[in-house]
mmCIF file of C-alpha atoms in Angstrom:
data_model
loop_
_atom_site.group_PDB
_atom_site.id
_atom_site.type_symbol
_atom_site.label_atom_id
_atom_site.label_comp_id
_atom_site.label_asym_id
_atom_site.label_seq_id
_atom_site.Cartn_x
_atom_site.Cartn_y
_atom_site.Cartn_z
ATOM 1 C CA UNK A 1 -5.523 48.637 58.151
ATOM 2 C CA UNK A 2 -8.870 50.318 58.854
ATOM 3 C CA UNK A 3 -9.378 53.999 59.707
ATOM 4 C CA UNK A 4 -9.502 53.337 63.432
ATOM 5 C CA UNK A 5 -6.050 51.793 63.372
ATOM 6 C CA UNK A 6 -4.762 54.575 61.130
ATOM 7 C CA UNK A 7 -5.902 57.184 63.667
ATOM 8 C CA UNK A 8 -4.301 55.207 66.500
ATOM 9 C CA UNK A 9 -0.981 54.948 64.661
ATOM 10 C CA UNK A 10 -0.990 58.649 63.813
ATOM 11 C CA UNK A 11 -1.851 59.679 67.337
ATOM 12 C CA UNK A 12 -5.100 61.317 66.297
ATOM 13 C CA UNK A 13 -8.725 60.459 65.836
ATOM 14 C CA UNK A 14 -9.942 58.019 63.219
ATOM 15 C CA UNK A 15 -11.222 60.914 61.056
ATOM 16 C CA UNK A 16 -7.911 62.745 60.740
ATOM 17 C CA UNK A 17 -5.187 61.579 58.377
ATOM 18 C CA UNK A 18 -1.535 61.668 59.350
ATOM 19 C CA UNK A 19 -0.052 65.154 59.138
ATOM 20 C CA UNK A 20 3.304 64.439 60.693
ATOM 21 C CA UNK A 21 6.528 65.716 59.123
ATOM 22 C CA UNK A 22 7.337 62.114 58.138
ATOM 23 C CA UNK A 23 4.238 61.698 55.964
ATOM 24 C CA UNK A 24 4.372 61.682 52.171
ATOM 25 C CA UNK A 25 2.936 64.151 49.682
ATOM 26 C CA UNK A 26 1.194 62.743 46.616
ATOM 27 C CA UNK A 27 3.042 63.975 43.524
ATOM 28 C CA UNK A 28 1.222 61.995 40.831
ATOM 29 C CA UNK A 29 -1.715 59.678 40.496
ATOM 30 C CA UNK A 30 -1.491 57.223 37.649
ATOM 31 C CA UNK A 31 -4.035 54.686 36.454
ATOM 32 C CA UNK A 32 -2.327 51.482 35.404
ATOM 33 C CA UNK A 33 -3.513 48.807 33.018
ATOM 34 C CA UNK A 34 -2.087 46.039 35.245
ATOM 35 C CA UNK A 35 -2.131 45.436 38.980
ATOM 36 C CA UNK A 36 1.254 46.154 40.614
ATOM 37 C CA UNK A 37 2.428 43.338 42.900
ATOM 38 C CA UNK A 38 5.919 44.639 43.814
ATOM 39 C CA UNK A 39 7.651 47.993 43.675
ATOM 40 C CA UNK A 40 10.983 49.418 44.743
ATOM 41 C CA UNK A 41 12.475 52.945 44.502
ATOM 42 C CA UNK A 42 16.060 53.411 43.379
ATOM 43 C CA UNK A 43 18.157 54.848 46.238
ATOM 44 C CA UNK A 44 20.096 57.308 44.039
ATOM 45 C CA UNK A 45 17.912 58.216 41.034
ATOM 46 C CA UNK A 46 14.295 58.954 40.227
ATOM 47 C CA UNK A 47 13.659 55.359 39.112
ATOM 48 C CA UNK A 48 10.877 53.045 40.176
ATOM 49 C CA UNK A 49 10.964 49.299 39.471
ATOM 50 C CA UNK A 50 7.528 47.702 39.270
ATOM 51 C CA UNK A 51 6.375 44.123 38.819
ATOM 52 C CA UNK A 52 2.882 43.692 37.410
ATOM 53 C CA UNK A 53 0.534 40.782 38.012
ATOM 54 C CA UNK A 54 1.254 39.478 34.485
ATOM 55 C CA UNK A 55 4.930 39.029 35.493
ATOM 56 C CA UNK A 56 6.474 41.971 33.646
ATOM 57 C CA UNK A 57 9.273 43.984 35.242
ATOM 58 C CA UNK A 58 9.282 47.653 34.296
ATOM 59 C CA UNK A 59 11.547 50.540 35.229
ATOM 60 C CA UNK A 60 10.004 54.024 35.155
ATOM 61 C CA UNK A 61 11.128 57.559 35.891
ATOM 62 C CA UNK A 62 9.308 59.703 38.439
ATOM 63 C CA UNK A 63 7.441 61.516 35.625
ATOM 64 C CA UNK A 64 6.273 58.036 34.513
ATOM 65 C CA UNK A 65 8.520 57.720 31.477
ATOM 66 C CA UNK A 66 8.960 53.982 30.857
ATOM 67 C CA UNK A 67 12.662 53.183 30.463
ATOM 68 C CA UNK A 68 12.446 49.470 29.815
ATOM 69 C CA UNK A 69 10.384 46.334 30.338
ATOM 70 C CA UNK A 70 11.565 42.763 30.846
ATOM 71 C CA UNK A 71 9.614 39.524 30.834
ATOM 72 C CA UNK A 72 11.473 37.125 33.145
ATOM 73 C CA UNK A 73 11.168 33.349 32.798
ATOM 74 C CA UNK A 74 9.809 32.909 36.349
ATOM 75 C CA UNK A 75 7.575 35.047 38.606
ATOM 76 C CA UNK A 76 9.438 37.747 40.551
ATOM 77 C CA UNK A 77 9.012 37.538 44.335
ATOM 78 C CA UNK A 78 11.538 40.165 45.540
ATOM 79 C CA UNK A 79 13.219 43.361 44.285
ATOM 80 C CA UNK A 80 16.290 45.233 45.476
ATOM 81 C CA UNK A 81 18.433 48.044 44.050
ATOM 82 C CA UNK A 82 22.184 48.058 44.520
ATOM 83 C CA UNK A 83 23.058 51.069 46.718
ATOM 84 C CA UNK A 84 24.592 52.953 43.765
ATOM 85 C CA UNK A 85 21.396 52.428 41.725
ATOM 86 C CA UNK A 86 23.145 50.825 38.751
ATOM 87 C CA UNK A 87 21.988 47.235 39.296
ATOM 88 C CA UNK A 88 18.506 45.901 40.017
ATOM 89 C CA UNK A 89 18.292 42.441 41.605
ATOM 90 C CA UNK A 90 15.178 40.307 41.277
ATOM 91 C CA UNK A 91 14.413 37.183 43.285
ATOM 92 C CA UNK A 92 12.240 34.522 41.694
ATOM 93 C CA UNK A 93 9.773 31.876 42.767
ATOM 94 C CA UNK A 94 12.111 29.045 41.663
ATOM 95 C CA UNK A 95 15.028 30.375 43.788
ATOM 96 C CA UNK A 96 17.073 32.179 41.149
ATOM 97 C CA UNK A 97 18.358 35.754 41.498
ATOM 98 C CA UNK A 98 18.678 37.865 38.345
ATOM 99 C CA UNK A 99 20.807 40.992 38.039
ATOM 100 C CA UNK A 100 19.820 43.723 35.581
ATOM 101 C CA UNK A 101 22.162 46.452 34.383
ATOM 102 C CA UNK A 102 19.816 49.432 34.532
ATOM 103 C CA UNK A 103 21.881 51.709 32.287
ATOM 104 C CA UNK A 104 22.218 49.097 29.533
ATOM 105 C CA UNK A 105 18.610 47.897 30.042
ATOM 106 C CA UNK A 106 19.660 44.257 30.059
ATOM 107 C CA UNK A 107 19.815 41.117 32.145
ATOM 108 C CA UNK A 108 23.503 40.364 32.640
ATOM 109 C CA UNK A 109 23.583 37.530 35.181
ATOM 110 C CA UNK A 110 21.296 34.926 36.710
ATOM 111 C CA UNK A 111 22.395 33.054 39.826
ATOM 112 C CA UNK A 112 20.744 29.643 40.162
ATOM 113 C CA UNK A 113 21.167 28.013 43.572
ATOM 114 C CA UNK A 114 20.859 24.242 44.078
ATOM 115 C CA UNK A 115 17.516 24.717 45.878
ATOM 116 C CA UNK A 116 14.182 25.751 44.386
ATOM 117 C CA UNK A 117 12.745 27.653 47.349
ATOM 118 C CA UNK A 118 11.253 31.054 46.476
ATOM 119 C CA UNK A 119 13.283 34.173 47.243
ATOM 120 C CA UNK A 120 11.241 36.207 49.712
ATOM 121 C CA UNK A 121 13.651 39.101 50.385
ATOM 122 C CA UNK A 122 16.790 40.606 48.862
ATOM 123 C CA UNK A 123 19.233 43.049 50.408
ATOM 124 C CA UNK A 124 22.687 44.313 49.435
ATOM 125 C CA UNK A 125 25.410 44.127 52.061
ATOM 126 C CA UNK A 126 28.909 45.493 51.993
ATOM 127 C CA UNK A 127 31.432 42.678 51.779
ATOM 128 C CA UNK A 128 34.931 43.089 53.154
ATOM 129 C CA UNK A 129 37.824 40.692 52.631
ATOM 130 C CA UNK A 130 38.443 38.505 55.679
ATOM 131 C CA UNK A 131 41.580 38.982 57.743
ATOM 132 C CA UNK A 132 44.062 36.211 56.800
ATOM 133 C CA UNK A 133 44.598 35.159 60.434
ATOM 134 C CA UNK A 134 40.874 34.595 61.086
ATOM 135 C CA UNK A 135 39.693 33.470 57.624
ATOM 136 C CA UNK A 136 37.891 30.166 57.287
ATOM 137 C CA UNK A 137 38.023 28.095 54.072
ATOM 138 C CA UNK A 138 34.258 28.397 53.455
ATOM 139 C CA UNK A 139 34.051 32.137 54.086
ATOM 140 C CA UNK A 140 34.666 34.264 51.002
ATOM 141 C CA UNK A 141 33.413 37.604 52.279
ATOM 142 C CA UNK A 142 32.801 38.899 55.771
ATOM 143 C CA UNK A 143 29.696 40.936 56.511
ATOM 144 C CA UNK A 144 30.262 44.389 57.987
ATOM 145 C CA UNK A 145 27.608 44.846 60.664
ATOM 146 C CA UNK A 146 26.159 48.334 60.121
ATOM 147 C CA UNK A 147 23.052 48.336 62.318
ATOM 148 C CA UNK A 148 24.524 49.267 65.695
ATOM 149 C CA UNK A 149 22.199 52.250 65.773
ATOM 150 C CA UNK A 150 19.293 49.844 66.279
ATOM 151 C CA UNK A 151 20.865 46.631 67.580
ATOM 152 C CA UNK A 152 24.097 45.979 69.457
ATOM 153 C CA UNK A 153 26.844 44.436 67.352
ATOM 154 C CA UNK A 154 27.563 40.743 67.980
ATOM 155 C CA UNK A 155 30.578 40.157 70.160
ATOM 156 C CA UNK A 156 33.920 39.172 68.612
ATOM 157 C CA UNK A 157 34.623 35.467 68.349
ATOM 158 C CA UNK A 158 31.010 34.495 68.872
ATOM 159 C CA UNK A 159 31.365 31.365 66.729
ATOM 160 C CA UNK A 160 34.454 30.328 68.729
ATOM 161 C CA UNK A 161 32.537 30.662 72.005
ATOM 162 C CA UNK A 162 29.697 28.508 70.714
ATOM 163 C CA UNK A 163 32.045 25.824 69.409
ATOM 164 C CA UNK A 164 34.272 25.545 72.451
#
């Protein structure tokens, strides 16, 4: 984005940086030996997961203390922290999803789907057990729709309306 667009987005001229209450303050500047291709902040702790261009996954504290480094078997294409900050999920170019226990600094599970399409995005959702009267054999967990602040919730029985 060039300066002209930055000024337009911020509601000011192209020579004035954003000064809104939602802007960030730079706490640290750090020169890195590798280019960072992905990064994701932990939602509960001062942890930052970074993927470098050489494929390494590193977890750092805010003060830049390196906690651990992993070298996965395939390039990482997506990162996501579990909401409690204890598990870091990584999506890979060959379609696998790996789960890292952050406290133990170890890979504890890799999920390998039957496809080999790259994972482009990961997100944790809250699963709830289905109601026995409406459960379907192929549905193991129901998704609790939590975005009604932005989008209206889908109507009940939507799949029944489409099928009949």
